[in-house]
PDB file of C-alpha atoms in Angstrom:
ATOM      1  CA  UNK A 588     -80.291-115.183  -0.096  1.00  0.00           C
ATOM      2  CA  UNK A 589     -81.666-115.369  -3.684  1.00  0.00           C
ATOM      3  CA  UNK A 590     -80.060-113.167  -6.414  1.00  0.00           C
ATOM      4  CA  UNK A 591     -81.119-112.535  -9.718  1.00  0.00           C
ATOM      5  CA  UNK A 592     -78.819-111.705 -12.630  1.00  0.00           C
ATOM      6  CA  UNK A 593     -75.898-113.046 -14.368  1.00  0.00           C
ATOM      7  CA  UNK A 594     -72.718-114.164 -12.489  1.00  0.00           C
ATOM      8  CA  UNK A 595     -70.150-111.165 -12.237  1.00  0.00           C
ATOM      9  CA  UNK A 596     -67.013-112.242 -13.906  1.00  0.00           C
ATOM     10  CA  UNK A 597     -63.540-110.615 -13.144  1.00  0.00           C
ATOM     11  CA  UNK A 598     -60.731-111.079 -15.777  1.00  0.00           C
ATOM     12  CA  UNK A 599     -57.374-110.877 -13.857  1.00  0.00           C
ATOM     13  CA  UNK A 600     -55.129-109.424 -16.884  1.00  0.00           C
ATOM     14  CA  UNK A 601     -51.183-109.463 -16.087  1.00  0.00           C
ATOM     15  CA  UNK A 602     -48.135-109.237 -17.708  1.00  0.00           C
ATOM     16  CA  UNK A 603     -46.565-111.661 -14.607  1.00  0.00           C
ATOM     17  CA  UNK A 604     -48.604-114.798 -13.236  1.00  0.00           C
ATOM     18  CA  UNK A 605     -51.798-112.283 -12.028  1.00  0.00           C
ATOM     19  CA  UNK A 606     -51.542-113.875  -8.647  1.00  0.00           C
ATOM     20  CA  UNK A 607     -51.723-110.244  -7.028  1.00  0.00           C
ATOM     21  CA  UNK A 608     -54.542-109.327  -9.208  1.00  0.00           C
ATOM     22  CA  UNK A 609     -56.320-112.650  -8.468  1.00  0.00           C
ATOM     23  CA  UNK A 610     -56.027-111.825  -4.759  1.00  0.00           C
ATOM     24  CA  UNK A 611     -57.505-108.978  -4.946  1.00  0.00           C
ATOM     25  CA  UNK A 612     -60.619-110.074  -7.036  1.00  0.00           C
ATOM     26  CA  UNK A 613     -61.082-112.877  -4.394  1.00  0.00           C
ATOM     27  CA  UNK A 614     -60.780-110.891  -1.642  1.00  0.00           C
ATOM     28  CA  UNK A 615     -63.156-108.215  -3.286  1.00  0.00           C
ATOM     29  CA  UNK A 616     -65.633-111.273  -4.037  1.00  0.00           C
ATOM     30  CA  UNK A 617     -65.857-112.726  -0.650  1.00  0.00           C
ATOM     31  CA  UNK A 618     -67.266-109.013   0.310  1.00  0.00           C
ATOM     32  CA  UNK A 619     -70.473-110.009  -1.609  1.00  0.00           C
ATOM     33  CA  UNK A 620     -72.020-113.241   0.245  1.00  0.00           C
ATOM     34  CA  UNK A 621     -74.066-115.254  -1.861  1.00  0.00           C
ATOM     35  CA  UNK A 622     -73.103-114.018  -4.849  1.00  0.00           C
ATOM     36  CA  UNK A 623     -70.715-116.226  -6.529  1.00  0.00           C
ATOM     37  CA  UNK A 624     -68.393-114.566  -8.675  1.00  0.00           C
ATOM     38  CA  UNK A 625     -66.280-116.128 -11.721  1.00  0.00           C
ATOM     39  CA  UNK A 626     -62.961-115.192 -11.845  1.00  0.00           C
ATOM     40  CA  UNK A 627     -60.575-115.809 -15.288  1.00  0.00           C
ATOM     41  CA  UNK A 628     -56.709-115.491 -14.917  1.00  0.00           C
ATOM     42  CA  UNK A 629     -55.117-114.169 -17.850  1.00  0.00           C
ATOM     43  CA  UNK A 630     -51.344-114.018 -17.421  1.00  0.00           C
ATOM     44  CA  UNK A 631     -48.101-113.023 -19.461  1.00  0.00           C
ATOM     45  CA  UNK A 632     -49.407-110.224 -21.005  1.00  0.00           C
ATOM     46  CA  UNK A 633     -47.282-108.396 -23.246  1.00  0.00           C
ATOM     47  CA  UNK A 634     -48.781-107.225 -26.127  1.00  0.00           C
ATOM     48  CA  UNK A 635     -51.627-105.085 -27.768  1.00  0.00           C
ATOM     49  CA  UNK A 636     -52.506-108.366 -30.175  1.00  0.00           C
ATOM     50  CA  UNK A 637     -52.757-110.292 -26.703  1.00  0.00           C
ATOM     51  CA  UNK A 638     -55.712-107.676 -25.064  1.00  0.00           C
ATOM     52  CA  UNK A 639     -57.612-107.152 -27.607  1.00  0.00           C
ATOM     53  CA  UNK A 640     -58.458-110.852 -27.721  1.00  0.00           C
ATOM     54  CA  UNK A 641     -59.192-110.667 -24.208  1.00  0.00           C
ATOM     55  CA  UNK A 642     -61.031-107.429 -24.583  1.00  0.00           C
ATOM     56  CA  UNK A 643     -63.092-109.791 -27.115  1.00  0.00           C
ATOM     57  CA  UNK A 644     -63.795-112.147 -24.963  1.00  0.00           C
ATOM     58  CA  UNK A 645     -64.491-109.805 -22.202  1.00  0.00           C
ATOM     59  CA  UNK A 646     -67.074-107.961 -24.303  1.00  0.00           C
ATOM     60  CA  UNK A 647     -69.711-111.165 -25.025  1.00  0.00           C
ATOM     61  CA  UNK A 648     -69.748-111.603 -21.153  1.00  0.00           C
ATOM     62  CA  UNK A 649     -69.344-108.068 -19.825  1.00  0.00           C
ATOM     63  CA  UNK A 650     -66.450-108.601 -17.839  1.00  0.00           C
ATOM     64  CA  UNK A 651     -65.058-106.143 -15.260  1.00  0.00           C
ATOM     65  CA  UNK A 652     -61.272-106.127 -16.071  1.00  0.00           C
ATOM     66  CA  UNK A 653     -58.436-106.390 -12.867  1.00  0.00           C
ATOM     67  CA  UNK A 654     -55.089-105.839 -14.078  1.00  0.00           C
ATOM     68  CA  UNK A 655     -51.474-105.643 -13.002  1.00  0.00           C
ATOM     69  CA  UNK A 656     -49.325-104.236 -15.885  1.00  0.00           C
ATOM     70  CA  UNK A 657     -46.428-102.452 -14.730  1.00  0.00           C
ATOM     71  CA  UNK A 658     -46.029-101.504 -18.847  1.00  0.00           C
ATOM     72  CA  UNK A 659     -47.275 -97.859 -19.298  1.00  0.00           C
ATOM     73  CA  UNK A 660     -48.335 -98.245 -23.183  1.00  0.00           C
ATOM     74  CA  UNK A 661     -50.042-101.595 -22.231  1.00  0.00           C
ATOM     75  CA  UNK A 662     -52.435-100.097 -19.476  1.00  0.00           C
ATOM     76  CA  UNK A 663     -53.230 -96.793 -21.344  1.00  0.00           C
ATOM     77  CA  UNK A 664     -54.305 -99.016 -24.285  1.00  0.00           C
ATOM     78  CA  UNK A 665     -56.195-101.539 -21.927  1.00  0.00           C
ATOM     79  CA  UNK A 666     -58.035 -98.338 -20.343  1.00  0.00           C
ATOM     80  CA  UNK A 667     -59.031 -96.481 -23.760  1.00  0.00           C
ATOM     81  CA  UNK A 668     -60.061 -99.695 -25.931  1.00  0.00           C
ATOM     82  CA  UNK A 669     -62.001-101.061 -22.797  1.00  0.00           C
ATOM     83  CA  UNK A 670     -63.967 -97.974 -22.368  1.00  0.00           C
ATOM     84  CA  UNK A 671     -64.650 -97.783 -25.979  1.00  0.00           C
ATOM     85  CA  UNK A 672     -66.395-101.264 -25.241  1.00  0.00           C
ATOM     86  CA  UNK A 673     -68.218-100.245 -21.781  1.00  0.00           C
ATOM     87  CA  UNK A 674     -66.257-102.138 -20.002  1.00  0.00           C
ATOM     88  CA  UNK A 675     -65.289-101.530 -16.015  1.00  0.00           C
ATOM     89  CA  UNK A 676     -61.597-101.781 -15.125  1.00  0.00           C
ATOM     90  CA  UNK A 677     -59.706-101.559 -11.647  1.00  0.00           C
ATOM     91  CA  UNK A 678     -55.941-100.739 -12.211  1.00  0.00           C
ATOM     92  CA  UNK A 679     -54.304-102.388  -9.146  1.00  0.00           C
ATOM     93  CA  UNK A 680     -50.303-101.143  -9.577  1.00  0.00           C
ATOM     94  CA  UNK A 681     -50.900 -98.030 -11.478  1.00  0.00           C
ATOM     95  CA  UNK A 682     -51.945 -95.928  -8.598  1.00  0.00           C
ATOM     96  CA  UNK A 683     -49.426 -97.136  -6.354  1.00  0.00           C
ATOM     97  CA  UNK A 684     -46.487 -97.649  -8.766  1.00  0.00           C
ATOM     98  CA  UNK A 685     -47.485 -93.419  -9.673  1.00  0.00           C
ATOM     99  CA  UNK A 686     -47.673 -92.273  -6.151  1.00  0.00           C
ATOM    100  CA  UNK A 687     -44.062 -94.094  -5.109  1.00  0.00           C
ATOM    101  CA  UNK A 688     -42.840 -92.279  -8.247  1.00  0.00           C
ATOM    102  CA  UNK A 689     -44.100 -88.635  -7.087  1.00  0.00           C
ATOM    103  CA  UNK A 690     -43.291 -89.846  -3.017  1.00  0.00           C
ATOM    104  CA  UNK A 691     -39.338 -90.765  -4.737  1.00  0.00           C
ATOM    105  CA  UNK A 692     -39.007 -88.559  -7.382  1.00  0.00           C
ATOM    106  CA  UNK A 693     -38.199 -91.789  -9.379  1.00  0.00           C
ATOM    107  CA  UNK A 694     -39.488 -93.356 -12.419  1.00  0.00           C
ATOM    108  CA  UNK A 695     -40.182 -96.847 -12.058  1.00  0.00           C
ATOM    109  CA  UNK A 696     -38.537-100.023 -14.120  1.00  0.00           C
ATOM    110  CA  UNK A 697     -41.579-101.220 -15.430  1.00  0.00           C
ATOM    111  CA  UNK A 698     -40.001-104.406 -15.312  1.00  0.00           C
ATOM    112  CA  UNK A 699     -42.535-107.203 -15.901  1.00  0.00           C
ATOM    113  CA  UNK A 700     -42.821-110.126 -12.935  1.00  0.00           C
ATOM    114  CA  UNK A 701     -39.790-108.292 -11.165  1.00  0.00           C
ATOM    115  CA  UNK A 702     -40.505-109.537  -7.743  1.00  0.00           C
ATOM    116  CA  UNK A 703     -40.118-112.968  -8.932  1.00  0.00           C
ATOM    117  CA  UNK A 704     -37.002-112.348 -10.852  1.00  0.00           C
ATOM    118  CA  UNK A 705     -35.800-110.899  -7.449  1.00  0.00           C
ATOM    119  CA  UNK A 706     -37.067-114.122  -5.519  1.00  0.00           C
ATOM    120  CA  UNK A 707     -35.206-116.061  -7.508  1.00  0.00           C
ATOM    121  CA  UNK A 708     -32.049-114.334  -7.559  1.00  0.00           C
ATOM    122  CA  UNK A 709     -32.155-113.895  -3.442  1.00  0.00           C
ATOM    123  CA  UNK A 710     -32.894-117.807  -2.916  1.00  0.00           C
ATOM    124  CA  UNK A 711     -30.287-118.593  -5.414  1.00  0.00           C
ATOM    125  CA  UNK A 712     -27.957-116.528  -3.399  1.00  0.00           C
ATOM    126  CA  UNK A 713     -28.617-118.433  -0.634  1.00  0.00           C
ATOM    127  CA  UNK A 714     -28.234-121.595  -1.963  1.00  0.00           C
ATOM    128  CA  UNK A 715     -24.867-120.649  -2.929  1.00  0.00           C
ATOM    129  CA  UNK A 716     -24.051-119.565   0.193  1.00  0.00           C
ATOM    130  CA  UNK A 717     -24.904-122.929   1.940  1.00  0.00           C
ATOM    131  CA  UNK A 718     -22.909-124.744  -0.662  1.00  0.00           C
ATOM    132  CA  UNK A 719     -19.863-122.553  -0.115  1.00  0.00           C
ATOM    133  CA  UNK A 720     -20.197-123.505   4.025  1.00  0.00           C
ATOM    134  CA  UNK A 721     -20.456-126.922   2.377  1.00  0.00           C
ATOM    135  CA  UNK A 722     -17.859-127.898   0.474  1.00  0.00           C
ATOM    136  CA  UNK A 723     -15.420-125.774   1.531  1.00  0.00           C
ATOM    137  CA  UNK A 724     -11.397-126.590   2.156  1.00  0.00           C
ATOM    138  CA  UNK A 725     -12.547-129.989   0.523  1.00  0.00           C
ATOM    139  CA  UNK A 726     -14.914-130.935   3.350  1.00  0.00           C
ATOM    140  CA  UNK A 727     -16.736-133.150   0.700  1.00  0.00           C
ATOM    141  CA  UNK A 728     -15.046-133.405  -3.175  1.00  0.00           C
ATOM    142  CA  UNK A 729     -18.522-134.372  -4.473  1.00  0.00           C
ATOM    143  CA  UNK A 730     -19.196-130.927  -4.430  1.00  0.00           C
ATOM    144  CA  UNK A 731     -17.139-130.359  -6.871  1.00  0.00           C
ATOM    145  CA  UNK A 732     -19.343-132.292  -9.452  1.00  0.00           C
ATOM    146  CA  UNK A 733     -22.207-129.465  -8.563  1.00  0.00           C
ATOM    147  CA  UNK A 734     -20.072-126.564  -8.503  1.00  0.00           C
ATOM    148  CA  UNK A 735     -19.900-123.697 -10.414  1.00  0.00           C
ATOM    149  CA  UNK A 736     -16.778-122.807 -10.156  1.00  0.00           C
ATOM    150  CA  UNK A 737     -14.340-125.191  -8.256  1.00  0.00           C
ATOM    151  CA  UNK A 738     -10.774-122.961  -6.886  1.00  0.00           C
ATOM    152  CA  UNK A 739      -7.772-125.190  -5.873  1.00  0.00           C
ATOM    153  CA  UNK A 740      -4.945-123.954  -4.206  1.00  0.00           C
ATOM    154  CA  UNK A 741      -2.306-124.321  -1.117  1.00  0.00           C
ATOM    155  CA  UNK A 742      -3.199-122.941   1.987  1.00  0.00           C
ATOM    156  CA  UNK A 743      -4.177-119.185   2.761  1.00  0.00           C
ATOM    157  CA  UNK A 744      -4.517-118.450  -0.824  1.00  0.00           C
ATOM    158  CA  UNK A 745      -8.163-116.842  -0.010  1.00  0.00           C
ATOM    159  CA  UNK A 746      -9.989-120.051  -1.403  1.00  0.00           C
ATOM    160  CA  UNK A 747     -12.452-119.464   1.347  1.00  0.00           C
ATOM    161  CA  UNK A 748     -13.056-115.702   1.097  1.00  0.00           C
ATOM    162  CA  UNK A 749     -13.651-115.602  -2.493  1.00  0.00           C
ATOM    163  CA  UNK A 750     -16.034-118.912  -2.471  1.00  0.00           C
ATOM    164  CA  UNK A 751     -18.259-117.041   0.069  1.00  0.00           C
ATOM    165  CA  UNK A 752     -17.921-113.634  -2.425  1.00  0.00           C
ATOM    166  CA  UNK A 753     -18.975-115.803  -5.265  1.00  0.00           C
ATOM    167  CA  UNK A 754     -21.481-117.363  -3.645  1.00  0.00           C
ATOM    168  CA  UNK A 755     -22.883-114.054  -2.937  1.00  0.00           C
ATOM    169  CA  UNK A 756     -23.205-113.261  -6.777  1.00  0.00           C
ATOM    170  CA  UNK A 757     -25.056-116.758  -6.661  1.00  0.00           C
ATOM    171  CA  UNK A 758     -22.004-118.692  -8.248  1.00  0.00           C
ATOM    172  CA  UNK A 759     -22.119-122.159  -6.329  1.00  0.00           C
ATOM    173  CA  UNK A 760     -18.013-122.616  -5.354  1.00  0.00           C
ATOM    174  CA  UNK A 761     -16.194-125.347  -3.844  1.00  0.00           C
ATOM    175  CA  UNK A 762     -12.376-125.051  -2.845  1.00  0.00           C
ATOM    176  CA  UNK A 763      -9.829-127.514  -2.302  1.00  0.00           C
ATOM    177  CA  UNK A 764      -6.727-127.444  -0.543  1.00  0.00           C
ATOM    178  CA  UNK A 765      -3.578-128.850  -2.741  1.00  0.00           C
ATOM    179  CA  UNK A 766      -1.620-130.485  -0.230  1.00  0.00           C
ATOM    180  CA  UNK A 767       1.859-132.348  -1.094  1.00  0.00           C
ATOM    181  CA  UNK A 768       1.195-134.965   1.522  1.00  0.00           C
ATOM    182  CA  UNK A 769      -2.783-135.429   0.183  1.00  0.00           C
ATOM    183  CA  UNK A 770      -3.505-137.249  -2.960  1.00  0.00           C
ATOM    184  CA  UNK A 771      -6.303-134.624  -4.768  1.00  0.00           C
ATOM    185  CA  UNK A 772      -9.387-135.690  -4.978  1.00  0.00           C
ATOM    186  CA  UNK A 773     -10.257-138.049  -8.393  1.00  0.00           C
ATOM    187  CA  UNK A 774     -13.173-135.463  -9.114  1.00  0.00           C
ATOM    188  CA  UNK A 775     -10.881-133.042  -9.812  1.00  0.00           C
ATOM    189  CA  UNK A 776     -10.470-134.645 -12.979  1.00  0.00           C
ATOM    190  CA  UNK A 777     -13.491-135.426 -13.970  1.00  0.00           C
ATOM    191  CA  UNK A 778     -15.262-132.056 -14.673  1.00  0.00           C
ATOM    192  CA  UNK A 779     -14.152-129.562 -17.071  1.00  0.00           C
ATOM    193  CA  UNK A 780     -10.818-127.805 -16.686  1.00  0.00           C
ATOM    194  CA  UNK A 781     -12.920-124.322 -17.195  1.00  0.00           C
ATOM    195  CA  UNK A 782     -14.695-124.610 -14.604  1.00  0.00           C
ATOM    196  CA  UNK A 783     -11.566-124.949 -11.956  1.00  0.00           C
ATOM    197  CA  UNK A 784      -9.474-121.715 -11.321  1.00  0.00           C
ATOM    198  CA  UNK A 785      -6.208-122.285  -9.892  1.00  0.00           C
ATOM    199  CA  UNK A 786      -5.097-119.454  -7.255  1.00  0.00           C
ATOM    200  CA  UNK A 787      -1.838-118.788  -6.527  1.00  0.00           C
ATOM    201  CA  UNK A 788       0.580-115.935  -4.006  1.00  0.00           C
ATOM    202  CA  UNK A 789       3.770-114.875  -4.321  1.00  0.00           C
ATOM    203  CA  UNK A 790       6.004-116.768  -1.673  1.00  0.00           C
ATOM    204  CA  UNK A 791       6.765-114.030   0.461  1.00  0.00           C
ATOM    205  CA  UNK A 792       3.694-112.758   0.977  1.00  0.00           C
ATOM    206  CA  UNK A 793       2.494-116.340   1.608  1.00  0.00           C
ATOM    207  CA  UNK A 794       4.887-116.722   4.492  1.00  0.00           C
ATOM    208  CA  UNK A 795       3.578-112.763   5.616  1.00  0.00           C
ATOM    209  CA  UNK A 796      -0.036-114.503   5.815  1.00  0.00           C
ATOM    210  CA  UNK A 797       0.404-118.024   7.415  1.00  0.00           C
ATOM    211  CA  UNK A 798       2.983-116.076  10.336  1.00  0.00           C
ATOM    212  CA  UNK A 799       0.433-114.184  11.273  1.00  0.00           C
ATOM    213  CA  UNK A 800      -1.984-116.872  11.084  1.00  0.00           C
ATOM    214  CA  UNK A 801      -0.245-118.301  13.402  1.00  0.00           C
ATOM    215  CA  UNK A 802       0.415-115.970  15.932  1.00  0.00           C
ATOM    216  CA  UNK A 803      -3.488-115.554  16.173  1.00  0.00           C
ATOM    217  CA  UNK A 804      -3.578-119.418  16.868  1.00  0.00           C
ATOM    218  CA  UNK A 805      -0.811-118.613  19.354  1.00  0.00           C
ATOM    219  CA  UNK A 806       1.844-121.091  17.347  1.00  0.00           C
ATOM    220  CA  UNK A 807       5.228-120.149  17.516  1.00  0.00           C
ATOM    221  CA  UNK A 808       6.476-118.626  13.979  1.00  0.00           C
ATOM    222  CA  UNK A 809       8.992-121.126  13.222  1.00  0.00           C
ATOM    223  CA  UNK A 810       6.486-123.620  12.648  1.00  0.00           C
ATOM    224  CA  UNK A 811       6.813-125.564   9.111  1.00  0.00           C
ATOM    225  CA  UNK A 812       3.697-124.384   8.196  1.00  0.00           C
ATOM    226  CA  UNK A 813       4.886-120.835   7.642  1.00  0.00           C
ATOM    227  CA  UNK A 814       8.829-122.354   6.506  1.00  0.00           C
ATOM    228  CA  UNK A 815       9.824-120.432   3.204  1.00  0.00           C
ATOM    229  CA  UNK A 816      11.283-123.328   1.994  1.00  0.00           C
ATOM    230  CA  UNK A 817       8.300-125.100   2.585  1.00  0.00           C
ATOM    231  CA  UNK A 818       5.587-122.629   0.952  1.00  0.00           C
ATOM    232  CA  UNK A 819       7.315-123.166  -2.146  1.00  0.00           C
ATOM    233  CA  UNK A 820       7.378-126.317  -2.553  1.00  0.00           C
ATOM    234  CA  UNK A 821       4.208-126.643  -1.918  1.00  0.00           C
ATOM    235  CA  UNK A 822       3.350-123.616  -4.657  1.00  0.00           C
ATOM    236  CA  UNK A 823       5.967-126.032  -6.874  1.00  0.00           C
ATOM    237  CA  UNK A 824       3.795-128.848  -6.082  1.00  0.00           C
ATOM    238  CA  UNK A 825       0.316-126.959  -6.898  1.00  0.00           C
ATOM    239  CA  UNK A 826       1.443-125.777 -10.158  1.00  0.00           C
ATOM    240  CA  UNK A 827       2.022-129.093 -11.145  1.00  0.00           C
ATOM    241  CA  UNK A 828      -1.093-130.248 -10.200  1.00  0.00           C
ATOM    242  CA  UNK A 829      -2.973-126.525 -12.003  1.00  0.00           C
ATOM    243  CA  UNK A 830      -0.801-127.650 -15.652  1.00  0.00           C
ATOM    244  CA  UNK A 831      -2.017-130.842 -15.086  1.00  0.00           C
ATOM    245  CA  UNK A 832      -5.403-130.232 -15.122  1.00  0.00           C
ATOM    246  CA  UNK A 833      -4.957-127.485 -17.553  1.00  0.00           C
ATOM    247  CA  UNK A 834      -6.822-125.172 -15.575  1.00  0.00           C
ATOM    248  CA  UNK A 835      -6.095-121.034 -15.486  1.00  0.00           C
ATOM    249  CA  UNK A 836      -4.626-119.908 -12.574  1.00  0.00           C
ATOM    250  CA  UNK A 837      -4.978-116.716 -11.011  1.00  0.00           C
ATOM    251  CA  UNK A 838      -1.973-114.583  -9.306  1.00  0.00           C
ATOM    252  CA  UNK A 839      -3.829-113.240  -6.102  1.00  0.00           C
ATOM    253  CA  UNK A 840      -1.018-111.457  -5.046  1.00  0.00           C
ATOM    254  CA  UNK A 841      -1.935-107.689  -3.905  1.00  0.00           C
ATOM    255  CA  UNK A 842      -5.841-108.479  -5.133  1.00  0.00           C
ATOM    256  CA  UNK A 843      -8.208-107.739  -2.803  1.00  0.00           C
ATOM    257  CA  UNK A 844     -10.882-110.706  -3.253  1.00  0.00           C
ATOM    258  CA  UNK A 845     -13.184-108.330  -5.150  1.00  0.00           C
ATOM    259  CA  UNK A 846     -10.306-108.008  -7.545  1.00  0.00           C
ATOM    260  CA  UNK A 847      -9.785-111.604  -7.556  1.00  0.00           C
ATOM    261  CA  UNK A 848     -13.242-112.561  -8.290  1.00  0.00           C
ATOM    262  CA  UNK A 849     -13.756-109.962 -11.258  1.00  0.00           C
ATOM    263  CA  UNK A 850     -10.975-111.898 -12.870  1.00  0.00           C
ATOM    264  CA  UNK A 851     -12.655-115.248 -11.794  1.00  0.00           C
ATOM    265  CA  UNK A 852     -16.061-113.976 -13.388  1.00  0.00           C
ATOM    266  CA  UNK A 853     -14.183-112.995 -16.293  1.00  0.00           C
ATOM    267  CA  UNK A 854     -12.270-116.372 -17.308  1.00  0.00           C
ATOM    268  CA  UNK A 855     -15.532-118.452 -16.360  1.00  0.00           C
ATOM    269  CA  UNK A 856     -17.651-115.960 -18.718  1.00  0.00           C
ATOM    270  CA  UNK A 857     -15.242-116.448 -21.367  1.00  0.00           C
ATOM    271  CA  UNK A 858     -14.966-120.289 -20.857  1.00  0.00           C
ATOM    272  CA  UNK A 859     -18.966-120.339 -21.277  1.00  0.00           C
ATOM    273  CA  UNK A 860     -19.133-118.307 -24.564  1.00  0.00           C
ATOM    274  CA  UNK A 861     -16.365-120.474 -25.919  1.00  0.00           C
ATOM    275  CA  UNK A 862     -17.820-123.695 -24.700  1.00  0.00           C
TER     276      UNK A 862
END
């Protein structure tokens, strides 16, 4: 089929990457066979300045104008200036983003590329969250050279729990058990002492812990693993191992691991501001 007249052109305008937008044109396009239809991707649009040298360009080739911009000022100043030039524009989010808000009773962010910023922060998570099953209890010490935050401590002092909590908040953690009998691992020492938190229990509560511990593994309680006299030497022996690193070290004791972590976030924000 013949057609006659210039090629339609469709700017995609957006204050993200205009792939929605872009989409949508195609899609649109496709509806019209054997017409072929030009299509211009304008993305990270943000200010006034910006759209009116699109609307410029726009205006010499009588564009219709497609547009995702979540900012309220931006699209009522695309709408007026573009009809003030005779230009045709298709609002994409607008409509939708205004009947959520009346559906809700909520006003919206208008938060620019927001589903991206979300994207990243969920695969993040889960990145952390596979490095946490990983390197933890010192499975692997190289993780330590990747990690965010590496914790080191004896046995049952919630390493694990509050690796997996960080990960969670995207914070790649390995943990390593600080054994008497086990030499630590040379990478220990040869990342920064900021980014290792030492955890620590009170002895008595330790020996609480690794009882029960063991009466779930259906060990008798006398076991040296849950010995008093054994728990702290082994806290003797960690503390060595904490001042000689010169890491800080966290008291655990009574914490619940959100606690624990808040404290964690704390020191590591600190270290980076001071770094």
């Amino acid at each position: 089929m013949d057609v006659t007249g210039p090629m339609p052109v469709l700017y995609v305008i957006s204050d993200a990457l205009g792939e929605t937008a872009e989409f949508v044109g195609r899609a649109a396009a496709a509806q019209f066979v054997g017409i072929k239809t030009r299509i211009r991707r304008v993305p990270y649009v943000r200010d006034e300045a910006h759209l009116e040298e699109i609307l410029e360009e726009a205006v010499a080739e009588q564009a219709i104008l497609v547009y995702t911009l979540v900012l309220k000022g931006l699209r009522d100043y695309l709408e007026r200036r573009a009809a003030e030039r005779g230009l045709k524009t298709v609002d994409i989010l607008g409509p939708v983003i205004e009947a959520l808000s009346k559906q809700t009773g909520m006003e919206p962010t208008h938060t620019p590329n927001i589903i991206h910023r979300l994207d990243e922060q969920y695969f993040r998570k889960v990145e952390a969250i596979e490095f946490a099953v990983k390197y933890d209890d010192g499975k692997d010490p190289r993780g330590v050279l990747y990690a965010d935050v590496v914790l080191i401590g004896v046995s049952r002092t919630s390493k694990t729990p509050l690796s997996m909590y960080l990960a969670h908040k995207g914070l790649k953690a390995a943990n390593i058990p600080l054994v008497p009998e086990v030499i630590p691992p040379d990478e220990l020492y040869a990342i920064s002492p900021r980014k290792i938190i030492g955890l620590t229990l009170r002895p008595e509560l330790l020996n609480q812990i690794r009882t029960e511990r063991l009466k779930t593994l259906g060990l008798g309680a006398s076991a040296d693993y849950a010995n008093l006299e054994r728990i702290m030497q082994e806290l003797e022996y960690a503390r060595g191992i904490m001042k000689r690193i010169g890491c800080p070290v966290v008291d655990a004791t009574g914490k619940a691991v959100e606690e624990t972590a808040s404290i964690v976030l704390e020191i590591l924000f600190k270290g980076e501001r001071n770094g």
